[in-house]
PDB file of C-alpha atoms in Angstrom:
ATOM      1  CA  UNK A 841      12.525  76.830 136.535  1.00  0.00           C
ATOM      2  CA  UNK A 842      15.029  79.966 135.613  1.00  0.00           C
ATOM      3  CA  UNK A 843      13.163  83.300 135.375  1.00  0.00           C
ATOM      4  CA  UNK A 844      13.810  86.439 135.527  1.00  0.00           C
ATOM      5  CA  UNK A 845      10.709  88.957 136.988  1.00  0.00           C
ATOM      6  CA  UNK A 846      10.489  92.319 135.938  1.00  0.00           C
ATOM      7  CA  UNK A 847       8.960  95.409 137.644  1.00  0.00           C
ATOM      8  CA  UNK A 848       5.744  97.335 136.438  1.00  0.00           C
ATOM      9  CA  UNK A 849       4.782  99.609 133.770  1.00  0.00           C
ATOM     10  CA  UNK A 850       6.141 103.288 135.019  1.00  0.00           C
ATOM     11  CA  UNK A 851       4.256 106.492 133.867  1.00  0.00           C
ATOM     12  CA  UNK A 852       6.149 109.426 134.687  1.00  0.00           C
ATOM     13  CA  UNK A 853       7.035 112.947 134.245  1.00  0.00           C
ATOM     14  CA  UNK A 854      10.591 114.575 132.098  1.00  0.00           C
ATOM     15  CA  UNK A 855      12.536 115.561 135.425  1.00  0.00           C
ATOM     16  CA  UNK A 856      11.938 112.765 137.505  1.00  0.00           C
ATOM     17  CA  UNK A 857      13.457 109.930 139.073  1.00  0.00           C
ATOM     18  CA  UNK A 858      13.089 106.043 138.904  1.00  0.00           C
ATOM     19  CA  UNK A 859      14.638 102.872 139.469  1.00  0.00           C
ATOM     20  CA  UNK A 860      13.178  99.447 137.898  1.00  0.00           C
ATOM     21  CA  UNK A 861      13.907  95.993 139.102  1.00  0.00           C
ATOM     22  CA  UNK A 862      14.735  92.034 137.984  1.00  0.00           C
ATOM     23  CA  UNK A 863      14.308  89.309 140.578  1.00  0.00           C
ATOM     24  CA  UNK A 864      16.270  86.412 139.448  1.00  0.00           C
ATOM     25  CA  UNK A 865      15.125  82.596 140.866  1.00  0.00           C
ATOM     26  CA  UNK A 866      15.495  78.960 139.968  1.00  0.00           C
ATOM     27  CA  UNK A 867      19.689  80.016 139.697  1.00  0.00           C
ATOM     28  CA  UNK A 868      22.712  80.983 141.466  1.00  0.00           C
ATOM     29  CA  UNK A 869      22.044  84.122 141.062  1.00  0.00           C
ATOM     30  CA  UNK A 870      25.679  85.511 141.453  1.00  0.00           C
ATOM     31  CA  UNK A 871      26.861  83.154 138.686  1.00  0.00           C
ATOM     32  CA  UNK A 872      25.624  85.228 135.907  1.00  0.00           C
ATOM     33  CA  UNK A 873      25.917  88.813 134.683  1.00  0.00           C
ATOM     34  CA  UNK A 874      22.824  90.750 134.361  1.00  0.00           C
ATOM     35  CA  UNK A 875      22.235  92.859 131.723  1.00  0.00           C
ATOM     36  CA  UNK A 876      19.799  95.360 130.307  1.00  0.00           C
ATOM     37  CA  UNK A 877      18.414  96.294 126.672  1.00  0.00           C
ATOM     38  CA  UNK A 878      16.528  99.532 125.436  1.00  0.00           C
ATOM     39  CA  UNK A 879      13.965  98.606 122.846  1.00  0.00           C
ATOM     40  CA  UNK A 880      12.191 102.190 121.548  1.00  0.00           C
ATOM     41  CA  UNK A 881       8.692 101.579 120.372  1.00  0.00           C
ATOM     42  CA  UNK A 882       8.799 100.352 117.095  1.00  0.00           C
ATOM     43  CA  UNK A 883      12.292  99.791 116.610  1.00  0.00           C
ATOM     44  CA  UNK A 884      15.194  97.601 117.698  1.00  0.00           C
ATOM     45  CA  UNK A 885      17.134  95.713 120.990  1.00  0.00           C
ATOM     46  CA  UNK A 886      20.166  98.454 122.315  1.00  0.00           C
ATOM     47  CA  UNK A 887      22.480  97.134 124.830  1.00  0.00           C
ATOM     48  CA  UNK A 888      23.010  99.202 127.871  1.00  0.00           C
ATOM     49  CA  UNK A 889      25.083  97.834 130.050  1.00  0.00           C
ATOM     50  CA  UNK A 890      25.486  94.756 132.758  1.00  0.00           C
ATOM     51  CA  UNK A 891      26.388  93.448 135.744  1.00  0.00           C
ATOM     52  CA  UNK A 892      28.264  91.071 137.650  1.00  0.00           C
ATOM     53  CA  UNK A 893      25.990  90.477 140.947  1.00  0.00           C
ATOM     54  CA  UNK A 894      29.221  89.208 142.773  1.00  0.00           C
ATOM     55  CA  UNK A 895      30.713  92.160 142.609  1.00  0.00           C
ATOM     56  CA  UNK A 896      28.942  95.154 140.861  1.00  0.00           C
ATOM     57  CA  UNK A 897      31.227  95.195 137.993  1.00  0.00           C
ATOM     58  CA  UNK A 898      29.290  97.476 135.497  1.00  0.00           C
ATOM     59  CA  UNK A 899      29.587  98.121 131.418  1.00  0.00           C
ATOM     60  CA  UNK A 900      27.693 100.177 130.033  1.00  0.00           C
ATOM     61  CA  UNK A 901      27.749 101.312 126.355  1.00  0.00           C
ATOM     62  CA  UNK A 902      28.507 104.286 125.580  1.00  0.00           C
ATOM     63  CA  UNK A 903      25.368 105.870 124.283  1.00  0.00           C
ATOM     64  CA  UNK A 904      23.494 105.070 127.823  1.00  0.00           C
ATOM     65  CA  UNK A 905      27.136 105.508 129.794  1.00  0.00           C
ATOM     66  CA  UNK A 906      26.477 108.316 132.439  1.00  0.00           C
ATOM     67  CA  UNK A 907      22.605 108.327 131.905  1.00  0.00           C
ATOM     68  CA  UNK A 908      21.134 105.763 133.942  1.00  0.00           C
ATOM     69  CA  UNK A 909      22.553 103.541 136.697  1.00  0.00           C
ATOM     70  CA  UNK A 910      22.637  99.749 136.580  1.00  0.00           C
ATOM     71  CA  UNK A 911      23.150  97.748 140.414  1.00  0.00           C
ATOM     72  CA  UNK A 912      22.814  95.654 142.427  1.00  0.00           C
ATOM     73  CA  UNK A 913      21.949  93.364 145.814  1.00  0.00           C
ATOM     74  CA  UNK A 914      23.155  90.102 145.476  1.00  0.00           C
ATOM     75  CA  UNK A 915      20.965  89.323 148.921  1.00  0.00           C
ATOM     76  CA  UNK A 916      17.525  89.017 147.693  1.00  0.00           C
ATOM     77  CA  UNK A 917      18.608  88.279 143.752  1.00  0.00           C
ATOM     78  CA  UNK A 918      17.697  91.590 142.300  1.00  0.00           C
ATOM     79  CA  UNK A 919      19.042  93.481 139.609  1.00  0.00           C
ATOM     80  CA  UNK A 920      18.583  97.606 138.964  1.00  0.00           C
ATOM     81  CA  UNK A 921      18.302  99.966 136.365  1.00  0.00           C
ATOM     82  CA  UNK A 922      17.334 104.053 137.504  1.00  0.00           C
ATOM     83  CA  UNK A 923      17.016 107.041 136.086  1.00  0.00           C
ATOM     84  CA  UNK A 924      17.914 110.534 138.048  1.00  0.00           C
ATOM     85  CA  UNK A 925      16.321 112.857 135.635  1.00  0.00           C
ATOM     86  CA  UNK A 926      14.678 111.079 133.279  1.00  0.00           C
ATOM     87  CA  UNK A 927      13.752 112.688 129.066  1.00  0.00           C
ATOM     88  CA  UNK A 928      10.408 112.395 127.082  1.00  0.00           C
ATOM     89  CA  UNK A 929      13.325 110.472 124.982  1.00  0.00           C
ATOM     90  CA  UNK A 930      13.473 107.852 127.632  1.00  0.00           C
ATOM     91  CA  UNK A 931      10.105 106.098 127.090  1.00  0.00           C
ATOM     92  CA  UNK A 932      10.483 102.454 125.650  1.00  0.00           C
ATOM     93  CA  UNK A 933      10.286  98.878 126.769  1.00  0.00           C
ATOM     94  CA  UNK A 934      12.997  97.218 129.364  1.00  0.00           C
ATOM     95  CA  UNK A 935      14.725  94.230 129.514  1.00  0.00           C
ATOM     96  CA  UNK A 936      17.126  92.167 131.738  1.00  0.00           C
ATOM     97  CA  UNK A 937      18.432  89.015 130.803  1.00  0.00           C
ATOM     98  CA  UNK A 938      20.265  87.068 132.487  1.00  0.00           C
ATOM     99  CA  UNK A 939      23.766  86.491 130.548  1.00  0.00           C
ATOM    100  CA  UNK A 940      25.407  82.941 129.619  1.00  0.00           C
ATOM    101  CA  UNK A 941      28.563  82.617 131.796  1.00  0.00           C
ATOM    102  CA  UNK A 942      32.131  80.727 131.317  1.00  0.00           C
ATOM    103  CA  UNK A 943      34.171  81.313 133.827  1.00  0.00           C
ATOM    104  CA  UNK A 944      33.220  84.634 135.051  1.00  0.00           C
ATOM    105  CA  UNK A 945      33.325  86.126 130.870  1.00  0.00           C
ATOM    106  CA  UNK A 946      30.293  86.418 129.662  1.00  0.00           C
ATOM    107  CA  UNK A 947      28.559  85.405 126.909  1.00  0.00           C
ATOM    108  CA  UNK A 948      25.109  86.097 125.231  1.00  0.00           C
ATOM    109  CA  UNK A 949      22.049  86.380 126.874  1.00  0.00           C
ATOM    110  CA  UNK A 950      19.845  82.764 127.460  1.00  0.00           C
ATOM    111  CA  UNK A 951      16.886  84.565 129.732  1.00  0.00           C
ATOM    112  CA  UNK A 952      15.229  87.214 129.264  1.00  0.00           C
ATOM    113  CA  UNK A 953      12.431  88.592 131.654  1.00  0.00           C
ATOM    114  CA  UNK A 954       8.946  90.438 130.025  1.00  0.00           C
ATOM    115  CA  UNK A 955      10.647  93.379 130.081  1.00  0.00           C
ATOM    116  CA  UNK A 956       9.427  97.028 131.400  1.00  0.00           C
ATOM    117  CA  UNK A 957       7.348  99.894 129.905  1.00  0.00           C
ATOM    118  CA  UNK A 958       8.404 103.212 131.013  1.00  0.00           C
ATOM    119  CA  UNK A 959       6.893 105.626 129.510  1.00  0.00           C
ATOM    120  CA  UNK A 960       7.545 109.140 129.926  1.00  0.00           C
ATOM    121  CA  UNK A 961       4.983 112.089 128.932  1.00  0.00           C
ATOM    122  CA  UNK A 962       4.650 115.336 130.758  1.00  0.00           C
TER     123      UNK A 962
ATOM    124  CA  UNK B1319      32.048  99.718 119.255  1.00  0.00           C
ATOM    125  CA  UNK B1320      31.218  97.063 116.177  1.00  0.00           C
ATOM    126  CA  UNK B1321      28.387  97.407 114.487  1.00  0.00           C
ATOM    127  CA  UNK B1322      25.977  95.362 113.195  1.00  0.00           C
ATOM    128  CA  UNK B1323      24.346  95.255 109.736  1.00  0.00           C
ATOM    129  CA  UNK B1324      20.777  92.818 109.336  1.00  0.00           C
ATOM    130  CA  UNK B1325      19.635  92.462 105.561  1.00  0.00           C
ATOM    131  CA  UNK B1326      17.454  92.976 103.727  1.00  0.00           C
ATOM    132  CA  UNK B1327      14.565  94.937 106.857  1.00  0.00           C
ATOM    133  CA  UNK B1328      11.824  93.062 105.476  1.00  0.00           C
ATOM    134  CA  UNK B1329      11.687  89.479 103.801  1.00  0.00           C
ATOM    135  CA  UNK B1330       7.940  88.217 102.911  1.00  0.00           C
ATOM    136  CA  UNK B1331       7.939  84.684 101.605  1.00  0.00           C
ATOM    137  CA  UNK B1332       5.255  81.778 102.888  1.00  0.00           C
ATOM    138  CA  UNK B1333       4.981  79.168 105.416  1.00  0.00           C
ATOM    139  CA  UNK B1334       6.610  76.327 104.176  1.00  0.00           C
ATOM    140  CA  UNK B1335       9.116  78.270 102.535  1.00  0.00           C
ATOM    141  CA  UNK B1336      13.339  78.284 103.166  1.00  0.00           C
ATOM    142  CA  UNK B1337      13.983  81.569 104.865  1.00  0.00           C
ATOM    143  CA  UNK B1338      17.600  82.933 104.867  1.00  0.00           C
ATOM    144  CA  UNK B1339      19.083  86.446 107.015  1.00  0.00           C
ATOM    145  CA  UNK B1340      22.082  87.753 106.676  1.00  0.00           C
ATOM    146  CA  UNK B1341      23.752  89.840 109.944  1.00  0.00           C
ATOM    147  CA  UNK B1342      27.211  90.629 108.910  1.00  0.00           C
ATOM    148  CA  UNK B1343      29.944  91.910 111.353  1.00  0.00           C
ATOM    149  CA  UNK B1344      31.993  95.449 110.857  1.00  0.00           C
ATOM    150  CA  UNK B1345      34.878  93.319 112.093  1.00  0.00           C
ATOM    151  CA  UNK B1346      35.850  90.211 113.057  1.00  0.00           C
ATOM    152  CA  UNK B1347      33.479  88.826 116.266  1.00  0.00           C
ATOM    153  CA  UNK B1348      35.147  85.109 115.931  1.00  0.00           C
ATOM    154  CA  UNK B1349      31.739  82.974 116.139  1.00  0.00           C
ATOM    155  CA  UNK B1350      30.754  84.855 119.082  1.00  0.00           C
ATOM    156  CA  UNK B1351      27.616  85.872 117.868  1.00  0.00           C
ATOM    157  CA  UNK B1352      24.110  84.896 118.634  1.00  0.00           C
ATOM    158  CA  UNK B1353      20.371  85.293 117.168  1.00  0.00           C
ATOM    159  CA  UNK B1354      17.329  86.142 119.163  1.00  0.00           C
ATOM    160  CA  UNK B1355      14.022  86.115 117.417  1.00  0.00           C
ATOM    161  CA  UNK B1356      10.885  88.371 118.901  1.00  0.00           C
ATOM    162  CA  UNK B1357       7.557  88.238 118.061  1.00  0.00           C
ATOM    163  CA  UNK B1358       4.744  90.552 118.761  1.00  0.00           C
ATOM    164  CA  UNK B1359       4.213  92.253 122.383  1.00  0.00           C
ATOM    165  CA  UNK B1360       6.597  88.860 123.886  1.00  0.00           C
ATOM    166  CA  UNK B1361      11.143  89.411 124.651  1.00  0.00           C
ATOM    167  CA  UNK B1362      13.290  88.118 122.585  1.00  0.00           C
ATOM    168  CA  UNK B1363      14.501  84.122 122.830  1.00  0.00           C
ATOM    169  CA  UNK B1364      17.754  83.017 122.183  1.00  0.00           C
ATOM    170  CA  UNK B1365      17.878  81.041 118.683  1.00  0.00           C
ATOM    171  CA  UNK B1366      21.360  80.540 117.813  1.00  0.00           C
ATOM    172  CA  UNK B1367      24.471  80.978 119.698  1.00  0.00           C
ATOM    173  CA  UNK B1368      28.482  79.799 118.930  1.00  0.00           C
ATOM    174  CA  UNK B1369      27.066  81.225 115.380  1.00  0.00           C
ATOM    175  CA  UNK B1370      25.447  77.937 114.813  1.00  0.00           C
ATOM    176  CA  UNK B1371      24.178  75.954 118.284  1.00  0.00           C
ATOM    177  CA  UNK B1372      21.034  75.482 119.026  1.00  0.00           C
ATOM    178  CA  UNK B1373      19.342  77.429 122.019  1.00  0.00           C
ATOM    179  CA  UNK B1374      17.838  74.324 124.219  1.00  0.00           C
ATOM    180  CA  UNK B1375      14.427  73.731 123.284  1.00  0.00           C
ATOM    181  CA  UNK B1376      14.408  75.145 119.293  1.00  0.00           C
ATOM    182  CA  UNK B1377      13.685  72.820 116.481  1.00  0.00           C
ATOM    183  CA  UNK B1378      15.875  71.702 114.062  1.00  0.00           C
ATOM    184  CA  UNK B1379      14.441  73.901 111.220  1.00  0.00           C
ATOM    185  CA  UNK B1380      16.509  76.722 112.686  1.00  0.00           C
ATOM    186  CA  UNK B1381      20.502  77.259 111.363  1.00  0.00           C
ATOM    187  CA  UNK B1382      23.705  79.051 111.716  1.00  0.00           C
ATOM    188  CA  UNK B1383      26.307  79.912 109.550  1.00  0.00           C
ATOM    189  CA  UNK B1384      29.306  82.022 108.811  1.00  0.00           C
ATOM    190  CA  UNK B1385      31.267  82.779 107.075  1.00  0.00           C
ATOM    191  CA  UNK B1386      33.766  85.438 107.800  1.00  0.00           C
ATOM    192  CA  UNK B1387      32.290  87.851 108.626  1.00  0.00           C
ATOM    193  CA  UNK B1388      29.080  87.029 107.559  1.00  0.00           C
ATOM    194  CA  UNK B1389      26.537  85.236 109.108  1.00  0.00           C
ATOM    195  CA  UNK B1390      22.470  83.902 107.732  1.00  0.00           C
ATOM    196  CA  UNK B1391      20.091  82.428 109.992  1.00  0.00           C
ATOM    197  CA  UNK B1392      18.520  79.798 107.783  1.00  0.00           C
ATOM    198  CA  UNK B1393      15.381  78.072 108.612  1.00  0.00           C
ATOM    199  CA  UNK B1394      13.753  75.270 106.418  1.00  0.00           C
ATOM    200  CA  UNK B1395      10.342  75.541 105.842  1.00  0.00           C
ATOM    201  CA  UNK B1396       8.399  78.754 107.555  1.00  0.00           C
ATOM    202  CA  UNK B1397       5.427  77.231 110.411  1.00  0.00           C
ATOM    203  CA  UNK B1398       3.577  80.298 110.912  1.00  0.00           C
ATOM    204  CA  UNK B1399       4.855  80.986 114.768  1.00  0.00           C
ATOM    205  CA  UNK B1400       8.336  82.063 112.857  1.00  0.00           C
ATOM    206  CA  UNK B1401       7.251  84.845 111.689  1.00  0.00           C
ATOM    207  CA  UNK B1402       9.128  87.027 113.766  1.00  0.00           C
ATOM    208  CA  UNK B1403      11.181  89.820 114.419  1.00  0.00           C
ATOM    209  CA  UNK B1404      15.134  88.359 114.530  1.00  0.00           C
ATOM    210  CA  UNK B1405      17.764  89.625 115.471  1.00  0.00           C
ATOM    211  CA  UNK B1406      21.833  89.022 115.115  1.00  0.00           C
ATOM    212  CA  UNK B1407      24.249  90.467 118.433  1.00  0.00           C
ATOM    213  CA  UNK B1408      27.667  90.309 119.247  1.00  0.00           C
ATOM    214  CA  UNK B1409      28.954  89.041 122.302  1.00  0.00           C
ATOM    215  CA  UNK B1410      33.202  89.279 120.813  1.00  0.00           C
ATOM    216  CA  UNK B1411      33.481  92.395 122.158  1.00  0.00           C
ATOM    217  CA  UNK B1412      32.309  95.989 124.565  1.00  0.00           C
ATOM    218  CA  UNK B1413      30.025  97.079 123.799  1.00  0.00           C
ATOM    219  CA  UNK B1414      27.578  93.181 122.873  1.00  0.00           C
ATOM    220  CA  UNK B1415      26.210  95.213 119.814  1.00  0.00           C
ATOM    221  CA  UNK B1416      22.417  94.138 117.906  1.00  0.00           C
ATOM    222  CA  UNK B1417      21.737  94.460 114.772  1.00  0.00           C
ATOM    223  CA  UNK B1418      18.737  96.644 113.828  1.00  0.00           C
ATOM    224  CA  UNK B1419      16.687  93.289 112.664  1.00  0.00           C
ATOM    225  CA  UNK B1420      15.385  91.384 109.687  1.00  0.00           C
ATOM    226  CA  UNK B1421      10.972  91.794 110.366  1.00  0.00           C
ATOM    227  CA  UNK B1422      10.094  88.222 108.510  1.00  0.00           C
ATOM    228  CA  UNK B1423       6.345  88.336 107.745  1.00  0.00           C
ATOM    229  CA  UNK B1424       3.860  86.839 105.611  1.00  0.00           C
ATOM    230  CA  UNK B1425       3.611  87.178 101.706  1.00  0.00           C
TER     231      UNK B1425
END
């Protein structure tokens, strides 16, 4: 079974750092891009960025460029989303998703993780 | 960025009725358009890709269509499990933008 397993809920204080994970199984991890999507409370989906685990090429949406870092460790089939300095406005649900890919080009998100809740509060 | 505009924001219908949800791109995205369903407390699920191709396991009552930069998701006869939030996404151009979602609720 193809699945993405995300790390558990996090509660952090403003200014702290955080790294959440997304582990793929049941498929060739390096054959598909992985993306991260933010969903703030009561709001819609926001495409943050994606990574090609085979070579760690990344692409970010402008609002998230410089605010987060997406990385991957192909040896353990895991992608990451990290913050160096959290803000209260980072409070949200974060989903990882596999992107259907053809000839190395990423398309739609065909498999989703269950999400990681991040709460940032003093 | 390519803004994606969904309408209506909320659609109130009864089981058995037909639902039509719309999504408009600000410029051409070809047929690189996906629809996702998100039930309360759950992760999104891929319904449609390529504007009109149903994903694996998606019932035939769900269909997608395209006319230029206008896209529709149609549910032919609503079942109780279809009441959820539906989001469109273009994956033609970086970044792959989502619409703001349409909430399909029970009338």
